[in-house]
Structure formats: structure tokens, C-alpha cells
């Protein structure tokens, strides 16, 4: 499962699809009542500070009594088709061809047609909004500016209103901490998150992992003596040693330093992730901090520039997209990289099957000049994506019932573990256990597993990672070491996950700064000299100020303080 780092993924291909959906419009209740929910994750008690919200509260109370029958159980025999927009071009798994999707359709009566951008996600989504042809259901990164736009333009239903009218069971399975966080000023919630963790979850569990890792090719790293790579000097020496001793990997040129793909607003590896490894604070003196101007980040960007000047930053990292990167990871061609560990798990399994010593492992990477421990974000209360129901949807009643199904423990069992009796069973201690042969396939051939079974969050749109901790066994190798390495450094950053209102001065400033950074970052890394780097950097800093950085930081400080109050954190 998002934050500039989710926003920063630029999964850009070439074409733009147009999709037209004809549906019914729904009349939005313009009730401006407010609601503040303070419950922690997993607590089904509704604790609100509201005005005239008794109907919703009564619906929630009725659901808690267990007297409410889930809507999906009542309508399974009445088949309905939904179009479901996924705002990620890399998602390719179809509905109805594997065990899990077939079973969900059987139990709910809902059949799904996924709509996925063929090229630039933002362009596709903007075209759907502009033409008022949003599909029935939407899954969009919570940080995307279009989320607020869609809500403000009244293009999606309030989920609590649909639930009150068509499926009170929703109030039973909806996590009230998340509902409270995503409830808007009008007292309604329009999008329900996946992959969401509350600050309280971080106090409760010690096995919440970050996705951000510094990875090295195990065989090469050990062959050059397992050097310390936490300082600029040690980092450069290790990269040079790897390139000199292993100029090729299986007949292909070694890529000394890998990274996420470059996009229109930068590169995860060289901005957000690097800042987190350097423990650059999110706030200073009670104000939202300008992390990208921190001297520690500049120090390490100059280190990478020096490597580039000496020929150790391959052209590949500036031009490759995800498909090319995945191919090269599977070939083991990168020596080291700041990278999301889950983005290479399929390739990691391929390497492991060929030679367990050829995999990638997580080690201590860049540190700040004080050697401070890393501050790696785990998933926060925002989660990864929000799921919404468009007012173009012909059957919003069945859509909210499908949401309830996927949010329930039964639905989570289905999407995480599969079909009880076929892919998993309870063991003698009453703990959910996946069948050994199914687990083996998931760990050795993920593509075949997705096609045959489709569990283990193949359909991740409503994945509830906190709930899944109850039954998720320790991650096996070759993925476990990368995950466990992050445990001591994982922290919640929910209070800093700022979502700026759409069509505001601050959003415009942020967009200008982000786009300028996307242009400047590769220029910095490819600068011929330190003086050229400094000239580019100084111009960037001034341009941000001219755009209105101070105004932006003031707004972010305001939103940060609001988030702290809402989350109950200091």
C-alpha cells in the first residue's frame, strides 16, 4: 500500500483511453452537520461530536447489535455489473478468471470490469472528470488532487448516506478511526481507505514494516567485503569496488546505482526515500519543515553527482520505466538501490530460484552526518488509496454492499487467504493457515498464483493490513529479511501526510514546485561540477520562493496541526 512518495510514482506509457459510462445521478444531501470520530482502529463504538447526526448514529448502533443482515447476502442471486477504475497503469489482473474473483461474484452477485489507464494516469483521470464519465467505482491514491476535486464537484456519493439507506452493515465493518479521519467538514465520508494504520496500531504492534529499503546484491556485496555504506566516502568506495570487480552480470553491464523511475515530479529514491534515510525531520519548532532544502540531503545529492561525474550513474536509471527496471532487477544487474522492497518481490523470487546467493538484501544505507537512526514511514492513517462510488453508478445500493463485503473479516479472509477449504483452513489452535501447496506457489511463481487463486491481496483495493496482522505468518525468504530489517525504523507519519485542497493557491504552488523539482533533480545529478550543481540548486531555491513557498509551508503547518489534533498526537 502513499504522501509524495505514492504521488511520485510516474507510471507513464503512451496512450490515453476514453471510457463513457451512462448512469443515474444521485441527489446529494447538503447537510453540513459536523462529526468528529475519536475511536481507535478496531473499536466499533461510534463516539461523535455531532449536530443532527442521530440517523447515522442509529444506523451504526443497529449494526453493532448484530441484528443487521449484510446486504450482499440478500442480493447474491441478482447479478449486477460494475466498472471499476484503478488509477495505476501497472495493474493488469482481470476479474473472473481466478478462484477468488469467481467466489466473490458468486457470493455477492457482483461482476467487475476493471478500467486501467493505458498511459499517464493523471491525464486519464482528468479526462474522465472533464467528460463526466467516471466509472461506477474508483480506486485512487489518497494524495491525488483529483480526489478533493471529485468530492467538491459532487461527483461521488457519501458512503455513510448510502450505507444508512441501503446497507447499515457497513457501519459494523467500517473502522471508526478511519471513518473519522476521512470524514469531511460536512459530516460525510466519500472515500474509504486501504492499507491504513492508525498511530495506535504502531503502539500495539512491533511488526509493522516500512516499504522503504536500501538494497544491495548479496553476492556482489559480500564479495567486496560487506563494506560500510552509511557515509558518502564508504558509499562511493563500495559502488566503485562493485563496478570494478563485477563490470558485468551474466553478460550484461552492471548498473552500479539503481533507483525508482524518474517522473514529472522527481524520483522517490533521490528525494523522499533519501530524506527518510537521513532522518530529516518533518517539522522544526512547531512548523512544517522544508525537508528538500536540508543540508544533509544536499550533501548526499552531491555524493551521487560525484558518482555520476565519474561514470557510475548509468543512463538506464534516467530513462527506464518500471517494465524495463523489473527486467533488469530479475537479471540482477543493479548493485545497490534505495527502493520499495515490495516492488521487486516477483523478481526477487526469480533470483532466489536461480541462486539463493544472488538475491537482494537490505542493509544500512546512507545516514546523516550524526549517524542518526532512520525514520522510515510505515503506512499511515491515510493508507494508500481511497475507494469511492461515482454518481454515474446505476446501482449504488449494490456498490455499497460490495464495499461492506470487502471490508468485512469474511471479505478480508477471501482477498488475503482465498476460499476456506480450498486454499486455507483453521489449524488446531483456531489460527488461519494457508495450504502448503498454495503457499508454495505464491512464493515461487506469483504470476501463476494470481492467475489460479488470486488471493494474497491480488485484489488489494480494500486490503486491511492491520486486520491481517492477526493471521499473517512471518514472511518467508527471500522476502522476509528485507521486511524485518525495517521494523526498528518504522514510524507513523500520518500527521505530516498533508492533502491540500483542490483549486487553491497552495495546491497551485505545490504543483509548480513539484514540477520544477522533476526538471531540476536530474540536472543536479548530471551536473559536470560542484559549482554547476550549486548554480542549479541556488536557482531552484529562489524559484520555489518566488512561487510562494512560505505561503505553502504556512498552510501545511496549519493542516499538520489540525491532523495532530484529529489523531490525538503531539
Coordinates of C-alpha atoms in Angstrom, one line a residue:
X1 CA 0.0 0.0 0.0
X2 CA 1.0 6.6 -0.3
X3 CA 2.4 11.2 0.6
X4 CA 4.5 12.4 -2.1
X5 CA 6.2 9.0 -2.4
X6 CA 2.9 7.5 -3.7
X7 CA 2.2 10.5 -5.8
X8 CA 5.7 10.4 -7.1
X9 CA 5.3 7.1 -9.0
X10 CA 5.2 8.2 -12.6
X11 CA 3.9 5.1 -14.4
X12 CA 3.9 6.8 -17.8
X13 CA 3.2 4.9 -21.1
X14 CA 1.8 6.5 -24.2
X15 CA -1.9 6.2 -25.0
X16 CA -5.0 7.7 -23.4
X17 CA -8.2 5.7 -23.3
X18 CA -11.6 7.3 -23.2
X19 CA -14.4 5.5 -21.5
X20 CA -18.0 6.6 -21.4
X21 CA -20.4 5.5 -18.7
X22 CA -24.1 6.2 -18.7
X23 CA -25.7 6.1 -15.3
X24 CA -28.1 7.6 -13.0
X25 CA -27.4 10.7 -11.0
X26 CA -27.8 10.8 -7.3
X27 CA -29.1 13.8 -5.3
X28 CA -26.5 14.7 -2.6
X29 CA -27.7 15.7 0.8
X30 CA -26.2 19.1 1.5
X31 CA -26.4 18.5 5.3
X32 CA -23.5 20.5 6.8
X33 CA -23.6 18.8 10.2
X34 CA -20.1 18.0 11.6
X35 CA -18.9 14.8 13.1
X36 CA -15.6 14.1 14.9
X37 CA -14.8 10.4 15.4
X38 CA -12.2 9.6 18.1
X39 CA -12.4 5.8 18.2
X40 CA -9.2 3.8 17.7
X41 CA -8.7 1.2 15.0
X42 CA -10.7 -1.9 15.7
X43 CA -13.1 -0.2 18.1
X44 CA -16.6 -0.4 16.7
X45 CA -18.0 2.1 19.1
X46 CA -19.1 5.3 17.4
X47 CA -18.0 8.3 19.5
X48 CA -19.0 11.5 17.8
X49 CA -19.4 15.2 18.4
X50 CA -22.2 16.0 16.0
X51 CA -25.2 18.1 15.3
X52 CA -28.3 16.3 14.0
X53 CA -26.5 13.1 13.1
X54 CA -28.7 10.8 15.0
X55 CA -29.8 8.9 11.9
X56 CA -26.3 7.8 11.1
X57 CA -25.5 7.0 14.7
X58 CA -28.7 4.9 15.0
X59 CA -27.7 3.0 11.9
X60 CA -24.3 2.3 13.4
X61 CA -25.8 1.3 16.7
X62 CA -28.2 -1.1 14.9
X63 CA -25.3 -2.6 13.1
X64 CA -23.4 -3.2 16.3
X65 CA -26.2 -5.2 17.8
X66 CA -25.7 -7.9 15.1
X67 CA -29.3 -7.6 14.0
X68 CA -28.4 -6.2 10.6
X69 CA -28.1 -8.7 7.8
X70 CA -25.3 -7.9 5.4
X71 CA -26.7 -6.5 2.2
X72 CA -24.6 -8.7 0.0
X73 CA -26.2 -11.8 1.5
X74 CA -29.7 -10.6 0.5
X75 CA -28.9 -9.9 -3.2
X76 CA -26.4 -12.5 -4.3
X77 CA -28.9 -14.0 -6.8
X78 CA -29.4 -10.7 -8.5
X79 CA -26.5 -10.2 -10.8
X80 CA -25.0 -6.8 -11.4
X81 CA -22.1 -5.5 -13.4
X82 CA -19.7 -2.7 -12.2
X83 CA -17.0 -0.8 -14.0
X84 CA -14.1 -0.2 -11.6
X85 CA -11.4 2.4 -12.3
X86 CA -7.9 1.7 -10.9
X87 CA -5.6 4.7 -11.2
X88 CA -2.5 2.6 -11.7
X89 CA -1.4 1.6 -15.2
X90 CA 0.6 -1.4 -13.9
X91 CA -2.5 -3.2 -12.6
X92 CA -3.3 -5.9 -15.1
X93 CA -5.1 -8.7 -13.2
X94 CA -8.6 -9.3 -14.8
X95 CA -11.7 -10.2 -12.8
X96 CA -13.5 -13.5 -13.2
X97 CA -10.6 -15.7 -14.2
X98 CA -9.2 -16.9 -10.8
X99 CA -10.7 -18.6 -7.7
X100 CA -11.1 -15.5 -5.5
X101 CA -12.8 -13.3 -8.0
X102 CA -15.2 -16.0 -9.1
X103 CA -16.1 -16.7 -5.5
X104 CA -16.7 -13.1 -4.7
X105 CA -19.0 -12.8 -7.7
X106 CA -20.8 -15.9 -6.6
X107 CA -21.3 -14.6 -3.0
X108 CA -22.2 -11.0 -3.9
X109 CA -23.7 -11.2 -7.4
X110 CA -21.2 -8.5 -8.4
X111 CA -19.2 -8.8 -11.6
X112 CA -16.3 -6.4 -12.2
X113 CA -14.8 -4.9 -15.3
X114 CA -11.6 -3.1 -14.4
X115 CA -10.6 0.1 -16.3
X116 CA -6.9 0.9 -16.1
X117 CA -5.0 3.8 -17.8
X118 CA -3.1 2.8 -20.8
X119 CA -0.7 5.7 -20.3
X120 CA -0.5 8.7 -18.0
X121 CA -2.7 8.2 -15.0
X122 CA -3.3 11.9 -14.4
X123 CA -4.3 12.5 -18.0
X124 CA -6.7 9.6 -18.0
X125 CA -8.4 10.6 -14.7
X126 CA -8.6 14.2 -15.7
X127 CA -10.3 13.3 -19.0
X128 CA -12.9 11.1 -17.1
X129 CA -13.6 14.0 -14.8
X130 CA -13.8 16.6 -17.6
X131 CA -16.2 14.5 -19.6
X132 CA -18.3 13.4 -16.6
X133 CA -17.7 9.7 -17.5
X134 CA -16.3 8.4 -14.2
X135 CA -16.8 4.6 -13.9
X136 CA -19.0 3.1 -11.2
X137 CA -16.2 2.6 -8.6
X138 CA -13.0 4.4 -8.2
X139 CA -9.7 3.5 -6.6
X140 CA -7.3 6.5 -6.5
X141 CA -4.2 7.3 -4.4
X142 CA -5.4 9.4 -1.4
X143 CA -2.9 12.1 -2.2
X144 CA -4.1 12.9 -5.7
X145 CA -5.6 16.3 -6.1
X146 CA -8.4 14.9 -8.1
X147 CA -9.8 13.2 -5.0
X148 CA -10.8 16.5 -3.4
X149 CA -11.9 17.8 -6.8
X150 CA -14.3 14.9 -7.4
X151 CA -15.8 15.3 -3.9
X152 CA -16.1 19.1 -4.2
X153 CA -17.8 18.7 -7.6
X154 CA -20.3 16.3 -6.0
X155 CA -19.3 13.5 -8.5
X156 CA -19.3 10.7 -5.8
X157 CA -21.7 9.5 -3.2
X158 CA -21.3 10.0 0.6
X159 CA -20.7 6.4 1.7
X160 CA -22.3 6.9 5.1
X161 CA -25.5 8.1 3.4
X162 CA -25.6 5.1 1.0
X163 CA -24.9 2.8 4.0
X164 CA -27.7 4.3 6.0
X165 CA -30.2 3.8 3.2
X166 CA -29.0 0.5 1.7
X167 CA -26.7 -1.3 4.0
X168 CA -26.4 -0.5 7.7
X169 CA -24.0 -3.4 8.0
X170 CA -21.4 -1.0 6.5
X171 CA -21.3 0.7 9.9
X172 CA -20.4 -2.6 11.6
X173 CA -17.4 -3.3 9.4
X174 CA -16.1 0.3 8.8
X175 CA -13.2 1.1 11.1
X176 CA -14.4 4.2 13.0
X177 CA -10.9 5.6 13.4
X178 CA -10.6 5.7 9.6
X179 CA -14.1 6.9 9.1
X180 CA -13.4 9.8 11.5
X181 CA -10.2 10.7 9.7
X182 CA -11.7 10.7 6.2
X183 CA -15.0 12.4 7.3
X184 CA -15.2 15.8 5.6
X185 CA -16.4 19.1 7.2
X186 CA -19.9 18.4 6.0
X187 CA -20.0 15.3 8.3
X188 CA -19.8 12.8 5.5
X189 CA -17.2 10.3 4.2
X190 CA -16.8 9.9 0.5
X191 CA -13.8 7.5 0.2
X192 CA -12.8 4.5 2.3
X193 CA -9.0 3.7 2.5
X194 CA -7.0 0.6 2.1
X195 CA -3.7 -0.2 3.8
X196 CA -4.5 2.2 6.7
X197 CA -2.8 2.1 10.1
X198 CA -3.6 4.4 13.0
X199 CA -0.9 5.8 15.4
X200 CA -2.4 3.4 18.0
X201 CA -1.5 0.4 15.7
X202 CA 2.2 1.4 15.9
X203 CA 2.0 1.2 19.7
X204 CA 0.1 -2.1 19.5
X205 CA 2.3 -4.0 17.0
X206 CA 6.1 -4.3 16.7
X207 CA 6.0 -6.0 13.3
X208 CA 4.7 -3.1 11.1
X209 CA 7.1 -2.7 8.2
X210 CA 8.1 0.2 6.1
X211 CA 8.3 -0.4 2.3
X212 CA 11.5 1.7 2.0
X213 CA 14.8 -0.1 2.0
X214 CA 18.4 0.2 0.9
X215 CA 19.2 -2.9 -1.1
X216 CA 22.4 -4.5 -2.3
X217 CA 23.1 -7.5 -4.5
X218 CA 24.0 -10.1 -1.9
X219 CA 26.7 -12.0 -3.8
X220 CA 28.5 -8.8 -5.0
X221 CA 28.2 -7.0 -1.7
X222 CA 29.7 -9.9 0.2
X223 CA 32.4 -10.4 -2.5
X224 CA 33.7 -6.8 -2.0
X225 CA 33.9 -7.4 1.8
X226 CA 30.4 -6.2 3.0
X227 CA 31.6 -2.6 3.4
X228 CA 30.0 0.2 5.4
X229 CA 27.9 2.3 3.1
X230 CA 26.4 4.7 5.6
X231 CA 28.8 7.6 4.8
X232 CA 29.4 9.3 1.5
X233 CA 33.0 8.1 1.4
X234 CA 32.1 4.5 2.2
X235 CA 29.2 4.6 -0.2
X236 CA 31.3 5.8 -3.1
X237 CA 34.1 3.3 -2.4
X238 CA 31.6 0.4 -2.3
X239 CA 30.0 1.4 -5.6
X240 CA 33.4 1.7 -7.3
X241 CA 34.6 -1.6 -6.0
X242 CA 31.4 -3.4 -7.2
X243 CA 31.8 -1.8 -10.7
X244 CA 35.5 -2.7 -10.9
X245 CA 35.2 -6.3 -9.7
X246 CA 31.9 -7.0 -11.4
X247 CA 31.6 -5.0 -14.6
X248 CA 29.1 -7.5 -16.0
X249 CA 26.4 -9.7 -14.6
X250 CA 25.6 -12.7 -16.7
X251 CA 27.0 -11.0 -19.8
X252 CA 25.1 -7.7 -19.2
X253 CA 26.7 -4.5 -17.9
X254 CA 26.3 -3.9 -14.2
X255 CA 24.3 -0.9 -13.2
X256 CA 26.2 0.4 -10.1
X257 CA 23.4 2.5 -8.6
X258 CA 19.7 1.8 -9.2
X259 CA 16.7 3.9 -8.4
X260 CA 13.0 4.3 -8.9
X261 CA 12.0 5.7 -12.2
X262 CA 12.2 9.4 -12.8
X263 CA 8.9 11.1 -13.3
X264 CA 7.4 14.6 -13.7
X265 CA 7.9 15.5 -10.0
X266 CA 11.2 13.8 -9.2
X267 CA 12.3 10.4 -8.1
X268 CA 11.5 8.6 -4.8
X269 CA 15.0 7.3 -4.4
X270 CA 16.8 10.6 -4.5
X271 CA 14.3 12.8 -2.7
X272 CA 11.7 11.2 -0.4
X273 CA 13.4 8.0 0.5
X274 CA 16.8 9.6 0.8
X275 CA 15.4 12.2 3.1
X276 CA 13.9 9.4 5.3
X277 CA 17.2 7.5 5.5
X278 CA 18.9 10.7 6.5
X279 CA 16.3 11.2 9.3
X280 CA 15.5 14.7 8.0
X281 CA 12.7 16.0 10.3
X282 CA 9.2 16.7 9.1
X283 CA 8.8 19.7 11.4
X284 CA 11.0 22.1 13.3
X285 CA 10.0 24.5 16.1
X286 CA 6.3 23.6 15.6
X287 CA 6.4 24.4 11.9
X288 CA 6.2 22.2 8.8
X289 CA 9.8 21.8 7.7
X290 CA 11.1 22.3 4.2
X291 CA 12.9 18.9 4.0
X292 CA 14.2 19.3 0.5
X293 CA 16.3 22.3 1.4
X294 CA 18.1 20.4 4.3
X295 CA 21.9 20.4 4.1
X296 CA 22.0 16.7 4.7
X297 CA 20.1 16.0 1.5
X298 CA 22.3 18.4 -0.4
X299 CA 25.4 16.6 0.9
X300 CA 24.2 13.2 -0.4
X301 CA 22.9 14.6 -3.7
X302 CA 26.4 15.9 -4.2
X303 CA 27.7 12.5 -3.5
X304 CA 25.5 10.9 -6.2
X305 CA 26.6 13.8 -8.5
X306 CA 30.2 12.9 -8.0
X307 CA 29.4 9.2 -8.8
X308 CA 27.7 10.4 -12.0
X309 CA 30.7 12.6 -12.9
X310 CA 32.9 9.5 -12.7
X311 CA 30.5 7.4 -14.8
X312 CA 28.8 5.4 -12.1
X313 CA 25.3 6.6 -12.7
X314 CA 24.2 4.7 -15.8
X315 CA 21.9 6.3 -18.4
X316 CA 19.4 3.5 -17.7
X317 CA 18.3 4.9 -14.4
X318 CA 17.3 8.2 -16.1
X319 CA 15.2 6.7 -18.9
X320 CA 14.0 3.3 -17.8
X321 CA 10.3 2.8 -16.8
X322 CA 9.0 0.1 -14.4
X323 CA 8.8 -2.6 -17.0
X324 CA 12.5 -2.2 -18.0
X325 CA 13.5 -1.9 -14.4
X326 CA 11.8 -5.1 -13.4
X327 CA 13.5 -7.0 -16.2
X328 CA 16.9 -5.7 -15.1
X329 CA 16.2 -6.5 -11.4
X330 CA 15.3 -10.1 -12.4
X331 CA 18.7 -10.2 -14.2
X332 CA 20.4 -9.0 -11.0
X333 CA 22.0 -6.1 -12.8
X334 CA 21.7 -3.4 -10.1
X335 CA 24.4 -3.4 -7.4
X336 CA 22.5 -1.1 -4.9
X337 CA 19.4 1.0 -4.7
X338 CA 17.0 2.9 -2.4
X339 CA 13.9 1.0 -3.4
X340 CA 10.5 -0.2 -2.3
X341 CA 11.0 -3.8 -1.3
X342 CA 7.6 -4.9 -2.4
X343 CA 8.1 -3.6 -5.9
X344 CA 10.7 -6.3 -6.6
X345 CA 9.3 -9.3 -4.8
X346 CA 8.5 -11.2 -8.0
X347 CA 12.0 -10.6 -9.4
X348 CA 13.5 -11.5 -6.0
X349 CA 11.8 -14.9 -6.2
X350 CA 13.2 -15.4 -9.7
X351 CA 16.7 -14.7 -8.5
X352 CA 16.3 -16.9 -5.4
X353 CA 15.2 -19.8 -7.6
X354 CA 18.2 -19.5 -9.7
X355 CA 20.7 -18.9 -6.9
X356 CA 19.8 -18.0 -3.3
X357 CA 23.0 -16.0 -3.0
X358 CA 22.1 -13.8 -5.9
X359 CA 19.1 -12.0 -4.3
X360 CA 18.9 -8.5 -2.9
X361 CA 19.2 -7.9 0.8
X362 CA 18.5 -4.9 3.0
X363 CA 21.5 -3.3 4.7
X364 CA 22.2 0.0 6.4
X365 CA 22.5 2.7 3.7
X366 CA 23.0 6.4 3.7
X367 CA 22.9 8.1 7.1
X368 CA 23.2 11.7 8.1
X369 CA 26.4 13.3 9.4
X370 CA 25.3 12.4 13.0
X371 CA 24.6 8.8 12.2
X372 CA 21.0 9.0 13.4
X373 CA 18.7 6.1 13.1
X374 CA 16.5 6.0 10.0
X375 CA 12.9 7.4 10.1
X376 CA 11.1 5.2 7.6
X377 CA 7.4 5.8 7.2
X378 CA 5.1 2.9 7.6
X379 CA 1.6 3.1 6.2
X380 CA -0.3 5.8 8.0
X381 CA -4.0 6.6 8.6
X382 CA -4.3 7.7 5.0
X383 CA -3.3 4.3 3.8
X384 CA -2.6 4.0 0.2
X385 CA -5.8 4.5 -1.9
X386 CA -9.4 5.6 -1.3
X387 CA -12.3 3.8 -2.8
X388 CA -15.3 5.8 -3.9
X389 CA -18.7 5.3 -5.7
X390 CA -19.4 7.5 -8.6
X391 CA -22.7 9.2 -9.1
X392 CA -22.7 7.6 -12.6
X393 CA -23.2 4.2 -10.9
X394 CA -26.5 2.7 -11.8
X395 CA -26.6 0.5 -8.7
X396 CA -25.1 2.4 -5.8
X397 CA -27.0 0.2 -3.4
X398 CA -25.2 -2.9 -4.6
X399 CA -21.9 -1.0 -4.7
X400 CA -22.0 0.0 -1.0
X401 CA -22.9 -3.7 -0.2
X402 CA -19.9 -4.8 -2.2
X403 CA -17.8 -2.3 -0.2
X404 CA -19.2 -3.8 3.0
X405 CA -18.3 -7.3 1.9
X406 CA -14.7 -6.4 1.0
X407 CA -14.3 -4.5 4.3
X408 CA -15.6 -7.3 6.5
X409 CA -13.4 -10.0 8.0
X410 CA -15.0 -12.5 5.7
X411 CA -14.1 -10.4 2.7
X412 CA -10.6 -9.9 4.1
X413 CA -10.2 -13.6 4.5
X414 CA -11.2 -14.0 0.9
X415 CA -8.8 -11.5 -0.6
X416 CA -5.9 -12.4 1.7
X417 CA -6.3 -16.1 2.1
X418 CA -8.7 -17.2 -0.5
X419 CA -11.6 -19.7 -0.2
X420 CA -11.8 -21.6 3.0
X421 CA -11.4 -25.3 2.5
X422 CA -9.7 -24.8 -0.9
X423 CA -6.7 -22.5 -0.1
X424 CA -6.8 -22.3 3.7
X425 CA -8.3 -23.7 6.9
X426 CA -8.1 -23.1 10.6
X427 CA -5.5 -25.1 12.4
X428 CA -5.9 -26.9 15.7
X429 CA -5.4 -23.6 17.6
X430 CA -8.0 -21.8 15.6
X431 CA -5.5 -19.8 13.6
X432 CA -5.9 -19.3 9.8
X433 CA -3.4 -21.3 7.8
X434 CA -2.8 -21.3 4.1
X435 CA -2.4 -24.7 2.5
X436 CA 1.2 -25.6 1.9
X437 CA 0.9 -26.1 -1.8
X438 CA -0.9 -22.8 -2.3
X439 CA 1.7 -21.0 -0.2
X440 CA 4.5 -22.7 -2.2
X441 CA 3.0 -21.4 -5.5
X442 CA 2.6 -17.9 -4.1
X443 CA 6.3 -17.9 -3.0
X444 CA 7.7 -19.4 -6.2
X445 CA 5.5 -18.2 -9.1
X446 CA 3.4 -15.2 -8.3
X447 CA 2.0 -14.8 -11.8
X448 CA 0.7 -18.3 -11.8
X449 CA -0.7 -17.9 -8.3
X450 CA -2.5 -14.7 -9.2
X451 CA -4.0 -16.4 -12.3
X452 CA -5.1 -19.5 -10.5
X453 CA -6.0 -18.3 -7.0
X454 CA -6.0 -14.5 -6.8
X455 CA -5.6 -14.2 -3.0
X456 CA -2.8 -12.7 -1.0
X457 CA -4.0 -9.2 -2.0
X458 CA -4.1 -9.8 -5.7
X459 CA -7.1 -7.6 -5.4
X460 CA -5.7 -5.1 -3.0
X461 CA -8.2 -2.3 -3.3
X462 CA -9.6 -2.8 0.3
X463 CA -6.7 -4.6 1.9
X464 CA -6.7 -4.1 5.7
X465 CA -3.2 -4.6 6.8
X466 CA -3.9 -4.1 10.4
X467 CA -6.6 -6.8 10.5
X468 CA -4.4 -9.1 8.5
X469 CA -1.7 -9.0 11.2
X470 CA -4.0 -11.4 13.2
X471 CA -3.4 -14.2 10.7
X472 CA -0.3 -13.2 8.6
X473 CA 2.6 -15.6 9.3
X474 CA 6.2 -14.3 9.2
X475 CA 7.2 -13.5 5.7
X476 CA 9.4 -16.3 4.3
X477 CA 12.6 -15.8 2.4
X478 CA 13.6 -14.4 0.1
X479 CA 11.3 -11.6 1.1
X480 CA 11.5 -11.8 4.9
X481 CA 14.9 -10.3 5.5
X482 CA 14.1 -7.1 3.7
X483 CA 10.9 -6.7 5.7
X484 CA 12.3 -7.5 9.1
X485 CA 15.2 -5.1 8.5
X486 CA 12.7 -2.2 8.6
X487 CA 11.0 -3.0 11.8
X488 CA 13.2 -0.9 14.2
X489 CA 13.0 2.1 12.0
X490 CA 9.3 2.2 11.0
X491 CA 7.3 5.1 12.3
X492 CA 3.9 6.7 11.7
X493 CA 3.9 10.0 9.8
X494 CA 0.1 10.4 9.4
X495 CA 0.3 13.9 10.9
X496 CA 2.5 15.0 8.1
X497 CA 0.6 13.5 5.2
X498 CA -0.8 16.7 4.0
X499 CA -3.6 16.7 1.4
X500 CA -4.0 20.2 0.0
X501 CA -7.5 21.3 -1.1
X502 CA -8.0 21.3 -4.8
X503 CA -8.1 24.5 -6.8
X504 CA -6.4 26.6 -4.1
X505 CA -3.4 28.9 -4.2
X506 CA -1.4 26.4 -2.1
X507 CA -2.1 23.5 -4.4
X508 CA -1.0 25.6 -7.4
X509 CA 2.2 26.5 -5.6
X510 CA 2.8 22.8 -4.7
X511 CA 2.3 21.7 -8.3
X512 CA 4.7 24.3 -9.6
X513 CA 7.4 23.4 -7.1
X514 CA 6.9 19.7 -7.7
X515 CA 7.1 20.1 -11.5
X516 CA 10.2 22.2 -11.1
X517 CA 11.8 19.6 -8.9
X518 CA 11.1 17.0 -11.6
X519 CA 13.1 19.1 -14.0
X520 CA 15.9 20.1 -11.6
X521 CA 16.7 16.7 -10.0
X522 CA 18.3 15.0 -13.0
X523 CA 20.1 18.2 -13.8
X524 CA 21.7 18.2 -10.3
X525 CA 22.7 14.5 -10.6
X526 CA 24.2 15.1 -14.1
X527 CA 25.9 18.4 -13.3
X528 CA 29.5 18.4 -14.6
X529 CA 30.9 20.0 -11.5
X530 CA 30.0 21.0 -7.9
X531 CA 29.9 24.7 -9.0
X532 CA 27.4 23.8 -11.7
X533 CA 25.4 21.9 -9.1
X534 CA 25.4 24.9 -6.7
X535 CA 24.2 27.2 -9.5
X536 CA 21.3 24.9 -10.4
X537 CA 20.5 24.4 -6.7
X538 CA 20.5 28.1 -5.9
X539 CA 18.3 28.9 -8.8
X540 CA 15.8 26.2 -7.7
X541 CA 15.7 27.5 -4.2
X542 CA 15.0 31.0 -5.4
X543 CA 12.3 29.9 -7.9
X544 CA 10.5 28.0 -5.1
X545 CA 10.5 31.1 -3.0
X546 CA 9.2 33.1 -6.0
X547 CA 6.4 30.6 -6.4
X548 CA 5.2 31.2 -2.9
X549 CA 7.0 28.5 -0.7
X550 CA 6.4 30.5 2.5
X551 CA 2.7 30.6 1.9
X552 CA 2.7 26.8 1.2
X553 CA 4.6 26.0 4.4
X554 CA 2.3 28.2 6.4
X555 CA -0.7 26.2 5.1
X556 CA 1.0 22.9 5.6
X557 CA 1.7 23.9 9.2
X558 CA -1.9 24.7 9.7
X559 CA -3.0 21.3 8.2
X560 CA -0.4 19.5 10.2
X561 CA -1.7 20.9 13.5
X562 CA -5.2 20.0 12.5
X563 CA -4.1 16.5 11.8
X564 CA -2.3 16.2 15.1
X565 CA -5.5 17.3 16.9
X566 CA -7.6 14.8 15.0
X567 CA -5.2 12.0 15.6
X568 CA -4.6 12.9 19.2
X569 CA -0.8 13.1 18.8
X570 CA 1.7 15.8 19.8

